[in-house]
mmCIF file with all atom_site columns, C-alpha atoms in Angstrom:
data_model
loop_
_atom_site.group_PDB
_atom_site.id
_atom_site.type_symbol
_atom_site.label_atom_id
_atom_site.label_alt_id
_atom_site.label_comp_id
_atom_site.label_asym_id
_atom_site.label_entity_id
_atom_site.label_seq_id
_atom_site.pdbx_PDB_ins_code
_atom_site.Cartn_x
_atom_site.Cartn_y
_atom_site.Cartn_z
_atom_site.occupancy
_atom_site.B_iso_or_equiv
_atom_site.pdbx_formal_charge
_atom_site.auth_seq_id
_atom_site.auth_comp_id
_atom_site.auth_asym_id
_atom_site.auth_atom_id
_atom_site.pdbx_PDB_model_num
ATOM 1   C CA . MET A 1 1   ? 0.000   0.000  0.000   1.00 0.00 ? 1   MET A CA 1
ATOM 2   C CA . GLN A 1 2   ? 1.314   3.424  -0.966  1.00 0.00 ? 2   GLN A CA 1
ATOM 3   C CA . THR A 1 3   ? 2.266   5.634  1.990   1.00 0.00 ? 3   THR A CA 1
ATOM 4   C CA . ILE A 1 4   ? 2.454   9.372  2.521   1.00 0.00 ? 4   ILE A CA 1
ATOM 5   C CA . SER A 1 5   ? 5.987   10.780 2.333   1.00 0.00 ? 5   SER A CA 1
ATOM 6   C CA . PRO A 1 6   ? 7.457   12.530 5.413   1.00 0.00 ? 6   PRO A CA 1
ATOM 7   C CA . GLU A 1 7   ? 7.521   15.805 3.443   1.00 0.00 ? 7   GLU A CA 1
ATOM 8   C CA . ALA A 1 8   ? 3.844   15.508 2.571   1.00 0.00 ? 8   ALA A CA 1
ATOM 9   C CA . GLU A 1 9   ? 2.914   14.616 6.140   1.00 0.00 ? 9   GLU A CA 1
ATOM 10  C CA . LYS A 1 10  ? 4.828   17.628 7.444   1.00 0.00 ? 10  LYS A CA 1
ATOM 11  C CA . VAL A 1 11  ? 2.976   19.927 5.040   1.00 0.00 ? 11  VAL A CA 1
ATOM 12  C CA . ARG A 1 12  ? -0.382  18.428 5.999   1.00 0.00 ? 12  ARG A CA 1
ATOM 13  C CA . GLN A 1 13  ? 0.312   18.878 9.717   1.00 0.00 ? 13  GLN A CA 1
ATOM 14  C CA . ILE A 1 14  ? 1.398   22.500 9.281   1.00 0.00 ? 14  ILE A CA 1
ATOM 15  C CA . LEU A 1 15  ? -1.687  23.363 7.221   1.00 0.00 ? 15  LEU A CA 1
ATOM 16  C CA . THR A 1 16  ? -3.939  21.685 9.773   1.00 0.00 ? 16  THR A CA 1
ATOM 17  C CA . GLU A 1 17  ? -2.305  23.533 12.670  1.00 0.00 ? 17  GLU A CA 1
ATOM 18  C CA . HIS A 1 18  ? -2.892  26.856 10.900  1.00 0.00 ? 18  HIS A CA 1
ATOM 19  C CA . GLY A 1 19  ? -6.491  26.061 9.936   1.00 0.00 ? 19  GLY A CA 1
ATOM 20  C CA . LEU A 1 20  ? -5.605  26.073 6.239   1.00 0.00 ? 20  LEU A CA 1
ATOM 21  C CA . GLU A 1 21  ? -6.222  22.451 5.321   1.00 0.00 ? 21  GLU A CA 1
ATOM 22  C CA . THR A 1 22  ? -9.068  21.821 2.902   1.00 0.00 ? 22  THR A CA 1
ATOM 23  C CA . PRO A 1 23  ? -12.046 20.442 4.876   1.00 0.00 ? 23  PRO A CA 1
ATOM 24  C CA . MET A 1 24  ? -11.987 16.704 4.209   1.00 0.00 ? 24  MET A CA 1
ATOM 25  C CA . LEU A 1 25  ? -12.925 13.400 5.791   1.00 0.00 ? 25  LEU A CA 1
ATOM 26  C CA . SER A 1 26  ? -10.586 10.470 6.333   1.00 0.00 ? 26  SER A CA 1
ATOM 27  C CA . GLN A 1 27  ? -11.306 7.771  3.777   1.00 0.00 ? 27  GLN A CA 1
ATOM 28  C CA . LYS A 1 28  ? -11.669 4.126  4.780   1.00 0.00 ? 28  LYS A CA 1
ATOM 29  C CA . LYS A 1 29  ? -12.966 2.911  1.428   1.00 0.00 ? 29  LYS A CA 1
ATOM 30  C CA . SER A 1 30  ? -10.708 2.012  -1.480  1.00 0.00 ? 30  SER A CA 1
ATOM 31  C CA . LYS A 1 31  ? -10.581 4.070  -4.656  1.00 0.00 ? 31  LYS A CA 1
ATOM 32  C CA . GLU A 1 32  ? -12.461 1.327  -6.472  1.00 0.00 ? 32  GLU A CA 1
ATOM 33  C CA . GLN A 1 33  ? -15.252 1.357  -3.899  1.00 0.00 ? 33  GLN A CA 1
ATOM 34  C CA . ARG A 1 34  ? -15.546 5.133  -4.025  1.00 0.00 ? 34  ARG A CA 1
ATOM 35  C CA . ARG A 1 35  ? -15.562 5.194  -7.824  1.00 0.00 ? 35  ARG A CA 1
ATOM 36  C CA . THR A 1 36  ? -18.339 2.610  -7.886  1.00 0.00 ? 36  THR A CA 1
ATOM 37  C CA . GLU A 1 37  ? -20.472 4.467  -5.332  1.00 0.00 ? 37  GLU A CA 1
ATOM 38  C CA . ILE A 1 38  ? -19.970 7.831  -7.046  1.00 0.00 ? 38  ILE A CA 1
ATOM 39  C CA . GLN A 1 39  ? -20.962 6.247  -10.353 1.00 0.00 ? 39  GLN A CA 1
ATOM 40  C CA . HIS A 1 40  ? -24.218 4.941  -8.886  1.00 0.00 ? 40  HIS A CA 1
ATOM 41  C CA . LYS A 1 41  ? -25.044 8.263  -7.241  1.00 0.00 ? 41  LYS A CA 1
ATOM 42  C CA . MET A 1 42  ? -24.255 10.225 -10.406 1.00 0.00 ? 42  MET A CA 1
ATOM 43  C CA . GLN A 1 43  ? -26.663 7.959  -12.290 1.00 0.00 ? 43  GLN A CA 1
ATOM 44  C CA . GLU A 1 44  ? -29.356 9.130  -9.872  1.00 0.00 ? 44  GLU A CA 1
ATOM 45  C CA . VAL A 1 45  ? -28.356 12.792 -10.180 1.00 0.00 ? 45  VAL A CA 1
ATOM 46  C CA . LEU A 1 46  ? -28.337 12.753 -13.971 1.00 0.00 ? 46  LEU A CA 1
ATOM 47  C CA . ALA A 1 47  ? -31.679 10.975 -14.065 1.00 0.00 ? 47  ALA A CA 1
ATOM 48  C CA . LEU A 1 48  ? -33.152 13.608 -11.734 1.00 0.00 ? 48  LEU A CA 1
ATOM 49  C CA . ILE A 1 49  ? -31.849 16.322 -14.053 1.00 0.00 ? 49  ILE A CA 1
ATOM 50  C CA . GLY A 1 50  ? -33.873 14.625 -16.754 1.00 0.00 ? 50  GLY A CA 1
ATOM 51  C CA . LEU A 1 51  ? -31.241 12.878 -18.892 1.00 0.00 ? 51  LEU A CA 1
ATOM 52  C CA . ASP A 1 52  ? -31.807 9.517  -20.547 1.00 0.00 ? 52  ASP A CA 1
ATOM 53  C CA . LEU A 1 53  ? -28.799 7.407  -19.559 1.00 0.00 ? 53  LEU A CA 1
ATOM 54  C CA . GLU A 1 54  ? -29.785 4.704  -22.018 1.00 0.00 ? 54  GLU A CA 1
ATOM 55  C CA . ASP A 1 55  ? -28.644 7.000  -24.820 1.00 0.00 ? 55  ASP A CA 1
ATOM 56  C CA . ASP A 1 56  ? -25.247 5.981  -26.257 1.00 0.00 ? 56  ASP A CA 1
ATOM 57  C CA . SER A 1 57  ? -23.777 9.431  -25.627 1.00 0.00 ? 57  SER A CA 1
ATOM 58  C CA . LEU A 1 58  ? -24.753 9.472  -21.941 1.00 0.00 ? 58  LEU A CA 1
ATOM 59  C CA . HIS A 1 59  ? -24.537 5.826  -20.916 1.00 0.00 ? 59  HIS A CA 1
ATOM 60  C CA . GLU A 1 60  ? -20.903 6.005  -19.703 1.00 0.00 ? 60  GLU A CA 1
ATOM 61  C CA . THR A 1 61  ? -21.113 9.527  -18.274 1.00 0.00 ? 61  THR A CA 1
ATOM 62  C CA . PRO A 1 62  ? -21.569 8.488  -14.605 1.00 0.00 ? 62  PRO A CA 1
ATOM 63  C CA . ALA A 1 63  ? -18.487 6.243  -14.825 1.00 0.00 ? 63  ALA A CA 1
ATOM 64  C CA . ARG A 1 64  ? -16.510 9.019  -16.514 1.00 0.00 ? 64  ARG A CA 1
ATOM 65  C CA . LEU A 1 65  ? -17.474 11.463 -13.768 1.00 0.00 ? 65  LEU A CA 1
ATOM 66  C CA . ALA A 1 66  ? -16.521 9.008  -11.017 1.00 0.00 ? 66  ALA A CA 1
ATOM 67  C CA . LYS A 1 67  ? -13.099 8.399  -12.566 1.00 0.00 ? 67  LYS A CA 1
ATOM 68  C CA . MET A 1 68  ? -12.560 12.105 -13.160 1.00 0.00 ? 68  MET A CA 1
ATOM 69  C CA . TYR A 1 69  ? -13.393 13.030 -9.556  1.00 0.00 ? 69  TYR A CA 1
ATOM 70  C CA . ILE A 1 70  ? -11.217 10.372 -7.914  1.00 0.00 ? 70  ILE A CA 1
ATOM 71  C CA . ASP A 1 71  ? -8.281  10.039 -10.330 1.00 0.00 ? 71  ASP A CA 1
ATOM 72  C CA . GLU A 1 72  ? -8.022  13.470 -11.913 1.00 0.00 ? 72  GLU A CA 1
ATOM 73  C CA . ILE A 1 73  ? -9.503  16.774 -10.802 1.00 0.00 ? 73  ILE A CA 1
ATOM 74  C CA . PHE A 1 74  ? -9.715  15.937 -7.059  1.00 0.00 ? 74  PHE A CA 1
ATOM 75  C CA . ARG A 1 75  ? -6.603  13.774 -6.724  1.00 0.00 ? 75  ARG A CA 1
ATOM 76  C CA . GLY A 1 76  ? -5.005  16.497 -4.572  1.00 0.00 ? 76  GLY A CA 1
ATOM 77  C CA . LEU A 1 77  ? -7.266  15.447 -1.688  1.00 0.00 ? 77  LEU A CA 1
ATOM 78  C CA . ASP A 1 78  ? -5.006  12.399 -1.279  1.00 0.00 ? 78  ASP A CA 1
ATOM 79  C CA . TYR A 1 79  ? -1.549  13.182 0.117   1.00 0.00 ? 79  TYR A CA 1
ATOM 80  C CA . GLN A 1 80  ? -0.258  9.979  -1.432  1.00 0.00 ? 80  GLN A CA 1
ATOM 81  C CA . HIS A 1 81  ? -0.222  12.057 -4.640  1.00 0.00 ? 81  HIS A CA 1
ATOM 82  C CA . PHE A 1 82  ? 1.915   14.821 -3.110  1.00 0.00 ? 82  PHE A CA 1
ATOM 83  C CA . PRO A 1 83  ? 4.826   15.358 -5.543  1.00 0.00 ? 83  PRO A CA 1
ATOM 84  C CA . LYS A 1 84  ? 8.186   13.829 -4.796  1.00 0.00 ? 84  LYS A CA 1
ATOM 85  C CA . ILE A 1 85  ? 10.320  16.750 -3.700  1.00 0.00 ? 85  ILE A CA 1
ATOM 86  C CA . THR A 1 86  ? 13.808  17.225 -5.130  1.00 0.00 ? 86  THR A CA 1
ATOM 87  C CA . LYS A 1 87  ? 15.785  19.603 -2.932  1.00 0.00 ? 87  LYS A CA 1
ATOM 88  C CA . ILE A 1 88  ? 19.408  20.602 -3.523  1.00 0.00 ? 88  ILE A CA 1
ATOM 89  C CA . LYS A 1 89  ? 21.583  21.973 -0.748  1.00 0.00 ? 89  LYS A CA 1
ATOM 90  C CA . ASN A 1 90  ? 22.430  25.600 -1.386  1.00 0.00 ? 90  ASN A CA 1
ATOM 91  C CA . THR A 1 91  ? 26.175  24.930 -1.569  1.00 0.00 ? 91  THR A CA 1
ATOM 92  C CA . MET A 1 92  ? 26.425  27.608 -4.282  1.00 0.00 ? 92  MET A CA 1
ATOM 93  C CA . GLN A 1 93  ? 25.369  30.134 -1.641  1.00 0.00 ? 93  GLN A CA 1
ATOM 94  C CA . LEU A 1 94  ? 22.744  31.662 -3.915  1.00 0.00 ? 94  LEU A CA 1
ATOM 95  C CA . THR A 1 95  ? 21.420  34.890 -2.449  1.00 0.00 ? 95  THR A CA 1
ATOM 96  C CA . GLU A 1 96  ? 19.160  36.180 -5.230  1.00 0.00 ? 96  GLU A CA 1
ATOM 97  C CA . PRO A 1 97  ? 15.482  35.193 -5.446  1.00 0.00 ? 97  PRO A CA 1
ATOM 98  C CA . VAL A 1 98  ? 14.214  32.365 -7.610  1.00 0.00 ? 98  VAL A CA 1
ATOM 99  C CA . GLN A 1 99  ? 10.966  33.303 -9.358  1.00 0.00 ? 99  GLN A CA 1
ATOM 100 C CA . VAL A 1 100 ? 8.676   31.300 -11.641 1.00 0.00 ? 100 VAL A CA 1
ATOM 101 C CA . ASN A 1 101 ? 5.814   33.098 -13.406 1.00 0.00 ? 101 ASN A CA 1
ATOM 102 C CA . ASN A 1 102 ? 2.753   31.929 -15.332 1.00 0.00 ? 102 ASN A CA 1
ATOM 103 C CA . ILE A 1 103 ? 2.414   28.534 -13.662 1.00 0.00 ? 103 ILE A CA 1
ATOM 104 C CA . THR A 1 104 ? -0.822  27.034 -14.944 1.00 0.00 ? 104 THR A CA 1
ATOM 105 C CA . LEU A 1 105 ? -3.687  26.963 -12.453 1.00 0.00 ? 105 LEU A CA 1
ATOM 106 C CA . LEU A 1 106 ? -6.667  24.756 -13.235 1.00 0.00 ? 106 LEU A CA 1
ATOM 107 C CA . SER A 1 107 ? -8.836  24.042 -10.228 1.00 0.00 ? 107 SER A CA 1
ATOM 108 C CA . THR A 1 108 ? -12.472 23.641 -9.164  1.00 0.00 ? 108 THR A CA 1
ATOM 109 C CA . CYS A 1 109 ? -14.537 26.067 -7.102  1.00 0.00 ? 109 CYS A CA 1
ATOM 110 C CA . GLU A 1 110 ? -15.783 24.248 -4.007  1.00 0.00 ? 110 GLU A CA 1
ATOM 111 C CA . HIS A 1 111 ? -19.011 26.301 -3.911  1.00 0.00 ? 111 HIS A CA 1
ATOM 112 C CA . HIS A 1 112 ? -20.388 25.378 -7.347  1.00 0.00 ? 112 HIS A CA 1
ATOM 113 C CA . PHE A 1 113 ? -17.890 22.775 -8.681  1.00 0.00 ? 113 PHE A CA 1
ATOM 114 C CA . MET A 1 114 ? -17.075 24.994 -11.642 1.00 0.00 ? 114 MET A CA 1
ATOM 115 C CA . THR A 1 115 ? -13.651 25.691 -13.127 1.00 0.00 ? 115 THR A CA 1
ATOM 116 C CA . ILE A 1 116 ? -11.050 28.104 -11.766 1.00 0.00 ? 116 ILE A CA 1
ATOM 117 C CA . ASP A 1 117 ? -8.615  29.000 -14.559 1.00 0.00 ? 117 ASP A CA 1
ATOM 118 C CA . GLY A 1 118 ? -5.555  31.175 -14.064 1.00 0.00 ? 118 GLY A CA 1
ATOM 119 C CA . THR A 1 119 ? -1.860  31.534 -13.373 1.00 0.00 ? 119 THR A CA 1
ATOM 120 C CA . VAL A 1 120 ? 0.413   31.502 -10.331 1.00 0.00 ? 120 VAL A CA 1
ATOM 121 C CA . ALA A 1 121 ? 3.730   33.249 -9.695  1.00 0.00 ? 121 ALA A CA 1
ATOM 122 C CA . VAL A 1 122 ? 6.072   31.945 -6.995  1.00 0.00 ? 122 VAL A CA 1
ATOM 123 C CA . ALA A 1 123 ? 9.297   33.437 -5.653  1.00 0.00 ? 123 ALA A CA 1
ATOM 124 C CA . TYR A 1 124 ? 11.626  32.518 -2.803  1.00 0.00 ? 124 TYR A CA 1
ATOM 125 C CA . TYR A 1 125 ? 15.032  33.412 -1.446  1.00 0.00 ? 125 TYR A CA 1
ATOM 126 C CA . PRO A 1 126 ? 17.148  30.255 -1.124  1.00 0.00 ? 126 PRO A CA 1
ATOM 127 C CA . ASN A 1 127 ? 18.275  29.549 2.416   1.00 0.00 ? 127 ASN A CA 1
ATOM 128 C CA . LYS A 1 128 ? 19.304  25.948 3.058   1.00 0.00 ? 128 LYS A CA 1
ATOM 129 C CA . TRP A 1 129 ? 17.673  24.537 -0.056  1.00 0.00 ? 129 TRP A CA 1
ATOM 130 C CA . ILE A 1 130 ? 17.012  25.073 -3.745  1.00 0.00 ? 130 ILE A CA 1
ATOM 131 C CA . LEU A 1 131 ? 13.928  23.372 -5.125  1.00 0.00 ? 131 LEU A CA 1
ATOM 132 C CA . GLY A 1 132 ? 13.855  21.654 -8.515  1.00 0.00 ? 132 GLY A CA 1
ATOM 133 C CA . LEU A 1 133 ? 12.027  24.106 -10.775 1.00 0.00 ? 133 LEU A CA 1
ATOM 134 C CA . SER A 1 134 ? 9.327   21.711 -11.954 1.00 0.00 ? 134 SER A CA 1
ATOM 135 C CA . LYS A 1 135 ? 8.506   20.924 -8.319  1.00 0.00 ? 135 LYS A CA 1
ATOM 136 C CA . LEU A 1 136 ? 7.058   24.416 -7.898  1.00 0.00 ? 136 LEU A CA 1
ATOM 137 C CA . ASN A 1 137 ? 4.638   23.673 -10.753 1.00 0.00 ? 137 ASN A CA 1
ATOM 138 C CA . ARG A 1 138 ? 3.815   20.262 -9.277  1.00 0.00 ? 138 ARG A CA 1
ATOM 139 C CA . ILE A 1 139 ? 3.085   21.671 -5.827  1.00 0.00 ? 139 ILE A CA 1
ATOM 140 C CA . VAL A 1 140 ? 0.782   24.282 -7.377  1.00 0.00 ? 140 VAL A CA 1
ATOM 141 C CA . ASP A 1 141 ? -0.962  21.515 -9.331  1.00 0.00 ? 141 ASP A CA 1
ATOM 142 C CA . PHE A 1 142 ? -1.346  19.306 -6.239  1.00 0.00 ? 142 PHE A CA 1
ATOM 143 C CA . PHE A 1 143 ? -3.225  21.956 -4.267  1.00 0.00 ? 143 PHE A CA 1
ATOM 144 C CA . ALA A 1 144 ? -5.224  22.941 -7.363  1.00 0.00 ? 144 ALA A CA 1
ATOM 145 C CA . LYS A 1 145 ? -6.469  19.366 -7.786  1.00 0.00 ? 145 LYS A CA 1
ATOM 146 C CA . ARG A 1 146 ? -9.126  19.634 -5.093  1.00 0.00 ? 146 ARG A CA 1
ATOM 147 C CA . PRO A 1 147 ? -12.256 21.717 -4.516  1.00 0.00 ? 147 PRO A CA 1
ATOM 148 C CA . GLN A 1 148 ? -10.848 25.144 -3.655  1.00 0.00 ? 148 GLN A CA 1
ATOM 149 C CA . VAL A 1 149 ? -11.391 28.740 -2.741  1.00 0.00 ? 149 VAL A CA 1
ATOM 150 C CA . GLN A 1 150 ? -8.660  30.962 -4.149  1.00 0.00 ? 150 GLN A CA 1
ATOM 151 C CA . GLU A 1 151 ? -7.876  32.686 -0.860  1.00 0.00 ? 151 GLU A CA 1
ATOM 152 C CA . ARG A 1 152 ? -7.147  29.411 0.945   1.00 0.00 ? 152 ARG A CA 1
ATOM 153 C CA . PHE A 1 153 ? -5.251  28.015 -2.045  1.00 0.00 ? 153 PHE A CA 1
ATOM 154 C CA . THR A 1 154 ? -2.911  31.017 -2.032  1.00 0.00 ? 154 THR A CA 1
ATOM 155 C CA . LYS A 1 155 ? -2.075  30.637 1.655   1.00 0.00 ? 155 LYS A CA 1
ATOM 156 C CA . GLN A 1 156 ? -1.698  26.864 1.320   1.00 0.00 ? 156 GLN A CA 1
ATOM 157 C CA . LEU A 1 157 ? 1.000   27.406 -1.295  1.00 0.00 ? 157 LEU A CA 1
ATOM 158 C CA . LEU A 1 158 ? 2.815   29.929 0.887   1.00 0.00 ? 158 LEU A CA 1
ATOM 159 C CA . LEU A 1 159 ? 2.882   27.735 3.976   1.00 0.00 ? 159 LEU A CA 1
ATOM 160 C CA . ALA A 1 160 ? 3.699   24.543 2.068   1.00 0.00 ? 160 ALA A CA 1
ATOM 161 C CA . LEU A 1 161 ? 6.696   26.130 0.334   1.00 0.00 ? 161 LEU A CA 1
ATOM 162 C CA . GLN A 1 162 ? 7.909   27.764 3.542   1.00 0.00 ? 162 GLN A CA 1
ATOM 163 C CA . THR A 1 163 ? 7.780   24.340 5.198   1.00 0.00 ? 163 THR A CA 1
ATOM 164 C CA . ILE A 1 164 ? 9.555   22.515 2.378   1.00 0.00 ? 164 ILE A CA 1
ATOM 165 C CA . LEU A 1 165 ? 12.235  25.153 1.790   1.00 0.00 ? 165 LEU A CA 1
ATOM 166 C CA . GLU A 1 166 ? 12.728  25.931 5.504   1.00 0.00 ? 166 GLU A CA 1
ATOM 167 C CA . THR A 1 167 ? 12.556  29.659 4.890   1.00 0.00 ? 167 THR A CA 1
ATOM 168 C CA . GLN A 1 168 ? 9.971   32.367 5.460   1.00 0.00 ? 168 GLN A CA 1
ATOM 169 C CA . ASP A 1 169 ? 11.065  34.283 2.362   1.00 0.00 ? 169 ASP A CA 1
ATOM 170 C CA . VAL A 1 170 ? 8.349   33.141 -0.049  1.00 0.00 ? 170 VAL A CA 1
ATOM 171 C CA . ALA A 1 171 ? 5.898   35.108 -2.213  1.00 0.00 ? 171 ALA A CA 1
ATOM 172 C CA . ILE A 1 172 ? 2.756   33.878 -3.985  1.00 0.00 ? 172 ILE A CA 1
ATOM 173 C CA . TYR A 1 173 ? 0.594   35.708 -6.547  1.00 0.00 ? 173 TYR A CA 1
ATOM 174 C CA . VAL A 1 174 ? -2.547  34.175 -8.087  1.00 0.00 ? 174 VAL A CA 1
ATOM 175 C CA . ASN A 1 175 ? -4.633  35.628 -10.918 1.00 0.00 ? 175 ASN A CA 1
ATOM 176 C CA . ALA A 1 176 ? -7.677  33.574 -11.924 1.00 0.00 ? 176 ALA A CA 1
ATOM 177 C CA . VAL A 1 177 ? -11.032 33.561 -13.670 1.00 0.00 ? 177 VAL A CA 1
ATOM 178 C CA . HIS A 1 178 ? -13.858 31.825 -11.797 1.00 0.00 ? 178 HIS A CA 1
ATOM 179 C CA . TYR A 1 179 ? -16.443 30.155 -13.987 1.00 0.00 ? 179 TYR A CA 1
ATOM 180 C CA . CYS A 1 180 ? -18.983 30.307 -11.168 1.00 0.00 ? 180 CYS A CA 1
ATOM 181 C CA . VAL A 1 181 ? -18.856 34.060 -11.853 1.00 0.00 ? 181 VAL A CA 1
ATOM 182 C CA . LYS A 1 182 ? -18.354 33.808 -15.613 1.00 0.00 ? 182 LYS A CA 1
ATOM 183 C CA . GLY A 1 183 ? -20.751 30.986 -16.442 1.00 0.00 ? 183 GLY A CA 1
ATOM 184 C CA . ARG A 1 184 ? -23.604 31.423 -13.967 1.00 0.00 ? 184 ARG A CA 1
ATOM 185 C CA . GLY A 1 185 ? -25.099 34.046 -11.661 1.00 0.00 ? 185 GLY A CA 1
ATOM 186 C CA . ILE A 1 186 ? -23.868 37.462 -12.772 1.00 0.00 ? 186 ILE A CA 1
ATOM 187 C CA . GLN A 1 187 ? -22.167 35.912 -15.853 1.00 0.00 ? 187 GLN A CA 1
ATOM 188 C CA . ASP A 1 188 ? -19.356 38.453 -15.834 1.00 0.00 ? 188 ASP A CA 1
ATOM 189 C CA . SER A 1 189 ? -16.870 37.273 -18.472 1.00 0.00 ? 189 SER A CA 1
ATOM 190 C CA . ASN A 1 190 ? -14.316 40.070 -17.922 1.00 0.00 ? 190 ASN A CA 1
ATOM 191 C CA . SER A 1 191 ? -13.491 40.039 -14.206 1.00 0.00 ? 191 SER A CA 1
ATOM 192 C CA . HIS A 1 192 ? -10.628 38.117 -12.655 1.00 0.00 ? 192 HIS A CA 1
ATOM 193 C CA . THR A 1 193 ? -9.587  37.592 -9.049  1.00 0.00 ? 193 THR A CA 1
ATOM 194 C CA . VAL A 1 194 ? -6.129  38.407 -7.677  1.00 0.00 ? 194 VAL A CA 1
ATOM 195 C CA . THR A 1 195 ? -4.820  37.075 -4.365  1.00 0.00 ? 195 THR A CA 1
ATOM 196 C CA . SER A 1 196 ? -1.350  37.129 -2.874  1.00 0.00 ? 196 SER A CA 1
ATOM 197 C CA . ALA A 1 197 ? 0.526   35.927 0.195   1.00 0.00 ? 197 ALA A CA 1
ATOM 198 C CA . TYR A 1 198 ? 3.925   37.014 1.457   1.00 0.00 ? 198 TYR A CA 1
ATOM 199 C CA . GLY A 1 199 ? 6.383   35.833 4.062   1.00 0.00 ? 199 GLY A CA 1
ATOM 200 C CA . GLY A 1 200 ? 9.711   37.010 5.428   1.00 0.00 ? 200 GLY A CA 1
ATOM 201 C CA . VAL A 1 201 ? 11.452  39.658 3.366   1.00 0.00 ? 201 VAL A CA 1
ATOM 202 C CA . PHE A 1 202 ? 8.551   39.849 0.889   1.00 0.00 ? 202 PHE A CA 1
ATOM 203 C CA . LEU A 1 203 ? 6.201   40.702 3.750   1.00 0.00 ? 203 LEU A CA 1
ATOM 204 C CA . ASN A 1 204 ? 8.443   43.154 5.556   1.00 0.00 ? 204 ASN A CA 1
ATOM 205 C CA . ASP A 1 205 ? 10.218  44.924 2.686   1.00 0.00 ? 205 ASP A CA 1
ATOM 206 C CA . ARG A 1 206 ? 7.986   46.867 0.291   1.00 0.00 ? 206 ARG A CA 1
ATOM 207 C CA . LYS A 1 207 ? 10.812  47.170 -2.237  1.00 0.00 ? 207 LYS A CA 1
ATOM 208 C CA . GLU A 1 208 ? 11.256  43.394 -2.438  1.00 0.00 ? 208 GLU A CA 1
ATOM 209 C CA . ARG A 1 209 ? 7.516   42.963 -2.883  1.00 0.00 ? 209 ARG A CA 1
ATOM 210 C CA . ARG A 1 210 ? 7.425   45.592 -5.623  1.00 0.00 ? 210 ARG A CA 1
ATOM 211 C CA . ILE A 1 211 ? 10.282  43.892 -7.505  1.00 0.00 ? 211 ILE A CA 1
ATOM 212 C CA . PHE A 1 212 ? 8.435   40.558 -7.287  1.00 0.00 ? 212 PHE A CA 1
ATOM 213 C CA . LEU A 1 213 ? 5.249   42.106 -8.701  1.00 0.00 ? 213 LEU A CA 1
ATOM 214 C CA . GLU A 1 214 ? 7.126   43.991 -11.428 1.00 0.00 ? 214 GLU A CA 1
ATOM 215 C CA . CYS A 1 215 ? 8.778   40.743 -12.554 1.00 0.00 ? 215 CYS A CA 1
ATOM 216 C CA . ILE A 1 216 ? 5.306   39.237 -13.007 1.00 0.00 ? 216 ILE A CA 1
ATOM 217 C CA . LYS A 1 217 ? 4.317   42.080 -15.321 1.00 0.00 ? 217 LYS A CA 1
#
C-alpha cells in the first residue's frame, strides 16, 4: 500500500495547525469502492436532471465522472499524490530570489464545482535549499487538484513552500477567472480575481515585494 511521504505529512500537519487544510474526511474505502459508489449516485443525479442514460452518448457519463473526480480533478485530496520533492543543498550560496511566473492553475470552485482557470507566480530566497524548478509547478498543481477557494489556495502554497524550503522568504501571486462568476449568476466574463501571500522579506520589505510584482508584469 502506498504511503504518505514525510515531506507531505509535514505539510499536511502544518496546514492543519494553521487552519488552512481543505475540509476533508478520512477515507476508509478504497478508490475502487468510491468510484463505484460515485458512479451509482451520479446515475441518480443525472436521471433527476432529466437525462436519458440509455442513450449511447450518456450511458458512460456516470463512470466518466466518477473516474474524473477520484483520479483526476480531485486527486489532490489524497496526500499519497503529493509530488516527490527534489531539494538541492544551497552549496552555491545563492542569495538572489528564484521566481517562476505563469504557472498554470486549473482548479475547481468548491461552492459550485465549476472551473477556476488562471496563473500563479512563486518566488523565494534560497536559504538551506534550492527546489527543482518543476517541483514548484507540481506543488501548485497538487493543491489545485481539489475543490478550492482561491484565498485558501494562495495561503496553502505559501505555507507549504515555507515548510519545504525551511525559509519564510516566499511570495505567492494568483490571478484567476472563476467560472462560477463567468458561467452562472452574474455571468461576468471580464473580471478576474487576484490574491497574494507574502512571508519574510517579501512581507516586511515593500521594495522586495514591488520587484516581485514587477517581474510578473
